[in-house]
Coordinates of C-alpha atoms in Angstrom, one line a residue:
X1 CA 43.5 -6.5 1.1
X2 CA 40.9 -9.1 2.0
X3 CA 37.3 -8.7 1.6
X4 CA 35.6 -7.9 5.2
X5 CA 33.5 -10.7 5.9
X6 CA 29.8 -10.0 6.5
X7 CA 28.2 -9.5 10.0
X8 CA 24.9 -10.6 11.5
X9 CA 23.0 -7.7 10.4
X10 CA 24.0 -8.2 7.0
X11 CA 23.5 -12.0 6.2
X12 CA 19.9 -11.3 8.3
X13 CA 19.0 -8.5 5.8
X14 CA 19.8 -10.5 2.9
X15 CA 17.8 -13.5 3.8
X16 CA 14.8 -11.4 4.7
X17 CA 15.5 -9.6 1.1
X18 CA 15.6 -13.1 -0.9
X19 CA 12.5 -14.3 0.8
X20 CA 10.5 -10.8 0.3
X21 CA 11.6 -11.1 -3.3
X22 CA 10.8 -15.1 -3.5
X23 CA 7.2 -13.4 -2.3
X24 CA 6.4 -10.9 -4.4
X25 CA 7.1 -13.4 -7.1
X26 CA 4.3 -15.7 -5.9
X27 CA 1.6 -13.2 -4.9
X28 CA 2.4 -11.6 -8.4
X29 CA 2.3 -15.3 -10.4
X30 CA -1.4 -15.5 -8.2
X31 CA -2.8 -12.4 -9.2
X32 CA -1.5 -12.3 -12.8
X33 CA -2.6 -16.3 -13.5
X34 CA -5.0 -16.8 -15.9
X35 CA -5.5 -13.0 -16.7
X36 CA -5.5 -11.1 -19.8
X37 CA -3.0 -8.4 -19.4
X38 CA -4.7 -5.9 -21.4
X39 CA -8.0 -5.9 -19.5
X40 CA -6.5 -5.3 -15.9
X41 CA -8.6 -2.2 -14.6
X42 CA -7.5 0.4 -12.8
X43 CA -7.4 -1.5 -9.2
X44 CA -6.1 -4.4 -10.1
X45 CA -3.4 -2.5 -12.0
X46 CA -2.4 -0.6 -8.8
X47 CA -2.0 -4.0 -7.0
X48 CA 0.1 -5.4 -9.5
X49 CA 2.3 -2.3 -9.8
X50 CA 2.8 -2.3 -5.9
X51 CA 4.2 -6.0 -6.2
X52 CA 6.3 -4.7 -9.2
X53 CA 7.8 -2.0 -7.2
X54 CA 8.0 -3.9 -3.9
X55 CA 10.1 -6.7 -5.9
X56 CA 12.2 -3.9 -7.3
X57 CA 13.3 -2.8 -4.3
X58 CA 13.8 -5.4 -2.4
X59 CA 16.0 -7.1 -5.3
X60 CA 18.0 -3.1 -5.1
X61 CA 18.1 -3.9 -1.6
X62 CA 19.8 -7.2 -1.4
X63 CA 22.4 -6.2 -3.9
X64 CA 23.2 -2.6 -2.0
X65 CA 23.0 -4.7 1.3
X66 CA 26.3 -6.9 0.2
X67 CA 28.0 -4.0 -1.5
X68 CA 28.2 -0.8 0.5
X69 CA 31.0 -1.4 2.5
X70 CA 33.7 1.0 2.2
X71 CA 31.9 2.0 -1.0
X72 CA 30.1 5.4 -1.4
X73 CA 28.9 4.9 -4.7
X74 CA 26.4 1.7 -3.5
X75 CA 25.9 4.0 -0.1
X76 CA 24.1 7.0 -1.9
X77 CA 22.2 4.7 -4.3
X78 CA 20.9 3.3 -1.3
X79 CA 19.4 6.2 -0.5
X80 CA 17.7 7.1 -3.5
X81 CA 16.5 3.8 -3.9
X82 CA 14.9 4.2 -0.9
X83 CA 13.7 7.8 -1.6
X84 CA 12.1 6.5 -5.4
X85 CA 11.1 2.9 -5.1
X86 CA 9.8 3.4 -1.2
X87 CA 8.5 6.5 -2.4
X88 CA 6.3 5.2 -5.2
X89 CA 5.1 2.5 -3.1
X90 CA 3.7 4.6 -0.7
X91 CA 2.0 6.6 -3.2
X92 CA 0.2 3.4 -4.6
X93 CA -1.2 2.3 -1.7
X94 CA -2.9 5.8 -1.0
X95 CA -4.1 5.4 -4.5
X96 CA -5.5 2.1 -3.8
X97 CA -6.9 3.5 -0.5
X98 CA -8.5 6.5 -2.0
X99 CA -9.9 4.1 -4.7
X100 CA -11.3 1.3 -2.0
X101 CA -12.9 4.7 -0.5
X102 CA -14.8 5.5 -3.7
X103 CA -16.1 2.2 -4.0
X104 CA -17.7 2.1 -0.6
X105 CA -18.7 5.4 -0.8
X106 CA -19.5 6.7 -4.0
X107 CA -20.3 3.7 -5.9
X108 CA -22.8 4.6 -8.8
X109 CA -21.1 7.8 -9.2
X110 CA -18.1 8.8 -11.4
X111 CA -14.7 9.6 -10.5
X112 CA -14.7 13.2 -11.9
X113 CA -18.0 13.8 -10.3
X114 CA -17.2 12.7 -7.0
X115 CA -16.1 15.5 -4.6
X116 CA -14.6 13.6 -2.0
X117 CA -12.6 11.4 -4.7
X118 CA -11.5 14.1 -6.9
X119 CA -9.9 15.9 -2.5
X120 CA -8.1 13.0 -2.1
X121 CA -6.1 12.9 -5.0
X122 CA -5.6 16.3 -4.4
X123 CA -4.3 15.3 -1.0
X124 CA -1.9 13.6 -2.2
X125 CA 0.0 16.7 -3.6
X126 CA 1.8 17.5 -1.3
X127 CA 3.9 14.3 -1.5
X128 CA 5.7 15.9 -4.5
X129 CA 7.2 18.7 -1.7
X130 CA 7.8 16.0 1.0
X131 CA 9.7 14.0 -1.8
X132 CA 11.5 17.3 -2.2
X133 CA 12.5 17.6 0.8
X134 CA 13.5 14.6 1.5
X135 CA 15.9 14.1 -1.2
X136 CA 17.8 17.8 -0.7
X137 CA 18.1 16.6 3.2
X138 CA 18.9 13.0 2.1
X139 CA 22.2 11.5 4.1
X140 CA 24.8 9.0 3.0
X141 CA 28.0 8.6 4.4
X142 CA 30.9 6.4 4.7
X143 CA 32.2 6.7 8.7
X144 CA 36.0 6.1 9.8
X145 CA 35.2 2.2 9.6
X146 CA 33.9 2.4 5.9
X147 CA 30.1 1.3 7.7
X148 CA 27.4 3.3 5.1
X149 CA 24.8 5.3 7.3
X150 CA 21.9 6.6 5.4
X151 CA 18.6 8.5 6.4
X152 CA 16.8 11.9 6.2
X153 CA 17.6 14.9 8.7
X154 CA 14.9 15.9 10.9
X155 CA 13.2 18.4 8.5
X156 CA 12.6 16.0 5.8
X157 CA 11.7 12.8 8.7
X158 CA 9.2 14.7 10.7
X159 CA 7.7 16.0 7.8
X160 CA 7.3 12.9 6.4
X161 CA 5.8 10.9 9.0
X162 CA 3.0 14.0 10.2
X163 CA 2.2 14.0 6.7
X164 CA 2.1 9.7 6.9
X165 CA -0.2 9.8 10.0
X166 CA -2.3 12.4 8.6
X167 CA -2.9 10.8 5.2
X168 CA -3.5 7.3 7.1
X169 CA -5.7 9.1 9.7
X170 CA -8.0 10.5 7.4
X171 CA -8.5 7.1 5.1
X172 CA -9.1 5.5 8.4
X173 CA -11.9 7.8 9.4
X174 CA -13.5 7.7 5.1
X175 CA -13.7 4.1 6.3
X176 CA -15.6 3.8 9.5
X177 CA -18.2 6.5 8.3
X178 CA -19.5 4.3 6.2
X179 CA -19.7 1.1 8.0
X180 CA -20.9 3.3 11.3
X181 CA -24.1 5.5 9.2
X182 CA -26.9 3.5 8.8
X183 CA -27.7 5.8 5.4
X184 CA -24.6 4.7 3.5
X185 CA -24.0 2.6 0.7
X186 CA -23.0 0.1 2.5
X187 CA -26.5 -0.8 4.2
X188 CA -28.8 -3.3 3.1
X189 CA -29.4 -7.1 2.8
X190 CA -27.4 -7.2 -0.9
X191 CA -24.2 -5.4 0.3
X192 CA -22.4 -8.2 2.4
X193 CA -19.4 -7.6 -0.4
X194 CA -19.0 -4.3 -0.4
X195 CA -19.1 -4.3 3.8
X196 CA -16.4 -7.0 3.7
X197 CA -14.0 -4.6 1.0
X198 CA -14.5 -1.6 4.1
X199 CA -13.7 -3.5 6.6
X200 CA -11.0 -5.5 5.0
X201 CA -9.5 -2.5 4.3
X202 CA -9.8 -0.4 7.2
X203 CA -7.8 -3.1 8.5
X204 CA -5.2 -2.8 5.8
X205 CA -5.4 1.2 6.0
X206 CA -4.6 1.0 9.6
X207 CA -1.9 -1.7 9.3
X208 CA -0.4 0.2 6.4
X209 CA 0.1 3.5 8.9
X210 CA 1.4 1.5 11.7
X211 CA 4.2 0.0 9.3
X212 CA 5.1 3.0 7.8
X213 CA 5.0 5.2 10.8
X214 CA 7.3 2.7 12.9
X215 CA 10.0 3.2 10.2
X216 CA 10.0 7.3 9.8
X217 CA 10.2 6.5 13.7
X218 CA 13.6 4.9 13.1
X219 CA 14.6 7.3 11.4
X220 CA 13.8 10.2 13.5
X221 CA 15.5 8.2 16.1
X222 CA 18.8 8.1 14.1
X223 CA 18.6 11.3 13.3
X224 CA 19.1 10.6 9.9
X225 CA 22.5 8.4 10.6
X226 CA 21.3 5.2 10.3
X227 CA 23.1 1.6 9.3
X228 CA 22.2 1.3 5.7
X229 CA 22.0 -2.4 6.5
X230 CA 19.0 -1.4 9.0
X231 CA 17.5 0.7 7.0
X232 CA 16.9 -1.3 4.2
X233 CA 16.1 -4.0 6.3
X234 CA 13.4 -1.8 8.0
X235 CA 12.2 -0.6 4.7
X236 CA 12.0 -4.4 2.9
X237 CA 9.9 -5.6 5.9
X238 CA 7.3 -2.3 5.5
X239 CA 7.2 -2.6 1.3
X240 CA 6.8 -6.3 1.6
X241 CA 4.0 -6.4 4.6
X242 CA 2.3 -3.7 3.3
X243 CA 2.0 -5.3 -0.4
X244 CA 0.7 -8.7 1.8
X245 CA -1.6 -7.0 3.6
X246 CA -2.6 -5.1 0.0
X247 CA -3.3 -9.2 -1.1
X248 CA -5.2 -9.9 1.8
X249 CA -7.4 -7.3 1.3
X250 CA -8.3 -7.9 -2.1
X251 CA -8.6 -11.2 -1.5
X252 CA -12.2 -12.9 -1.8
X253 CA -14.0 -12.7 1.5
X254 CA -16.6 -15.2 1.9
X255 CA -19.9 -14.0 1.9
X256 CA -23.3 -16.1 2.4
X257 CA -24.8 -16.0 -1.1
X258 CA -29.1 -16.0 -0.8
X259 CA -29.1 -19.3 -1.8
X260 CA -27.1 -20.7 0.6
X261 CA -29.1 -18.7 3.4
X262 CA -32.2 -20.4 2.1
X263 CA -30.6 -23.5 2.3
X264 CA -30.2 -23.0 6.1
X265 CA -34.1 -22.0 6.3
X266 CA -33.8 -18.2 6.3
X267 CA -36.3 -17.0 3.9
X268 CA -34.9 -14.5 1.6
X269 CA -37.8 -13.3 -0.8
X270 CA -35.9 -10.7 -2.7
X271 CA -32.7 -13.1 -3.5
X272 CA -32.9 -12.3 -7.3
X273 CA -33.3 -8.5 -7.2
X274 CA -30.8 -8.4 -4.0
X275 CA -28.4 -9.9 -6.2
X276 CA -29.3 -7.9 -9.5
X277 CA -28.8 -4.8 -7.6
X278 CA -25.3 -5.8 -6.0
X279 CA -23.8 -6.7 -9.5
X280 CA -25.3 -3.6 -11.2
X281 CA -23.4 -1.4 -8.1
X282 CA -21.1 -0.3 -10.3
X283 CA -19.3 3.0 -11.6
X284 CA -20.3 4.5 -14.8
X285 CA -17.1 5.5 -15.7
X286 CA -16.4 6.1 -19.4
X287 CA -12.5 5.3 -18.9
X288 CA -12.2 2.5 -16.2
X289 CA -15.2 0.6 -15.6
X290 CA -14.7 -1.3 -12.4
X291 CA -17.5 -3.3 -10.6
X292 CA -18.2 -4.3 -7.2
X293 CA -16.4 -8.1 -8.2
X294 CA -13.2 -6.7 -9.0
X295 CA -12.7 -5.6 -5.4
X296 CA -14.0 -8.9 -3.9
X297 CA -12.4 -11.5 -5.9
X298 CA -9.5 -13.4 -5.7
X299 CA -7.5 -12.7 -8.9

């Protein structure tokens, strides 16, 4: 019998898949240049491991996308690749939300002793019953044209995406209180840096929710029965733009130093100490001691 040749949808899904992968590999190569491996901190550790698990998937993808024709083995493992690796993803970035939010917020205190750090994670709980859920009401199914159609019923879906807006929501709203008080951290002549990291990533929280949401949306439109071709293709394009956006934002955002400010004739009497004080914002953490540079540099 003679192998069906591939449609549209197919080659399409398979280009964007060799390009996400071809990306990962780069922003990965840029972060990782010039580093020593075994002093990554905790941040910069959950950037890499998001471009580890995006370029995962999307290398699962492309090979399930060219196989799952009239074959039910490469249909289910379509879906728990999307259930584990998409999974996972999602979980680091509202890891490396719920760290950006202690940085802006909490600063010069540690993890364990920070309240609103320490509700977060816990927060972030309730994943491990959503994850539940979605793999009991997980879908994959050959139809009468051996087409794979996977997906998540409606419990699993709708669970899934009031629990994504929720999350995404409330990240959102940790990051406008600070830039909106005039009593926060973030005030003050020395903290240009750490006012760039909240905004940069209020953008990136808020960009991260709308990607996410619009593909639980697909989903819930489906009903659960969806082209495995599309899906994956829908779920590459979120892991991929959410890890680029995760680059942008901890990319280094250019920030008028004192001396450069003086060389334009604004007088700036308190350069030294300004500065002292931004460097010296730190955590105290005994474990993972991060500073306000790790977040703002380009590594």
């Amino acid at each position: 019998m003679a192998t069906p040749s591939p449609d549209l949808a197919t080659v399409i899904s398979l280009l964007v898949s060799l390009l996400a992968i071809s990306l990962m590999s780069v922003l990965f190569g840029r972060k990782t240049s010039g580093t020593n491996m075994a002093n990554i901190n905790y941040a910069r550790g959950l950037v890499i491991s998001l471009y580890v698990i995006s370029w995962s998937f999307t290398t699962m993808a492309a090979v399930l996308t060219s196989t799952n024709v009239g074959n039910i083995v490469s249909c289910t493992l379509s879906i728990f690749v999307c259930l584990s690796l998409y999974a996972a993803s999602k979980i680091i970035i509202y890891m490396f939300l719920i760290e950006k939010v202690y940085v802006v917020s909490s600063v010069t205190t540690t993890r364990k002793d920070t309240m609103l750090y320490r509700i977060n994670i816990l927060l972030l709980t309730p994943y491990t019953i959503i994850l539940v859920l979605m793999v009991l009401n997980r879908v994959a199914v050959l139809d009468e044209n051996d087409q794979c159609f996977i997906g998540l019923r409606p419990l699993a879906s709708i669970t899934l995406i009031l629990y994504d807006i929720f999350i995404s929501s409330w990240l959102t709203i940790l990051f406008i209180r600070p830039l909106m008080s005039t009593t926060s951290v973030l005030q003050g002549p020395s903290k240009g840096k750490l006012r760039q990291v909240a905004r940069r990533t209020l953008i990136g929280s808020v960009i991260a929710m709308i990607l996410s949401s619009s593909n639980v949306f697909t989903l819930v439109y489906y009903r659960g029965y969806e082209d495995s071709v599309l899906c994956l293709l829908s779920c590459t394009l979120d892991v991929t733009l959410n890890a680029c956006t995760v680059h942008w934002v901890t990319s280094r955002a250019r920030v008028a130093h004192p001396a450069e400010k003086a060389s334009r004739g604004v007088p700036n009497h308190n350069a030294n100490n300004a500065t002292s004080t931004e460097k010296q914002a730190a955590p105290t953490d005994t474990h993972i001691s991060v500073t306000v540079e790790s977040y703002t540099e380009n590594f």
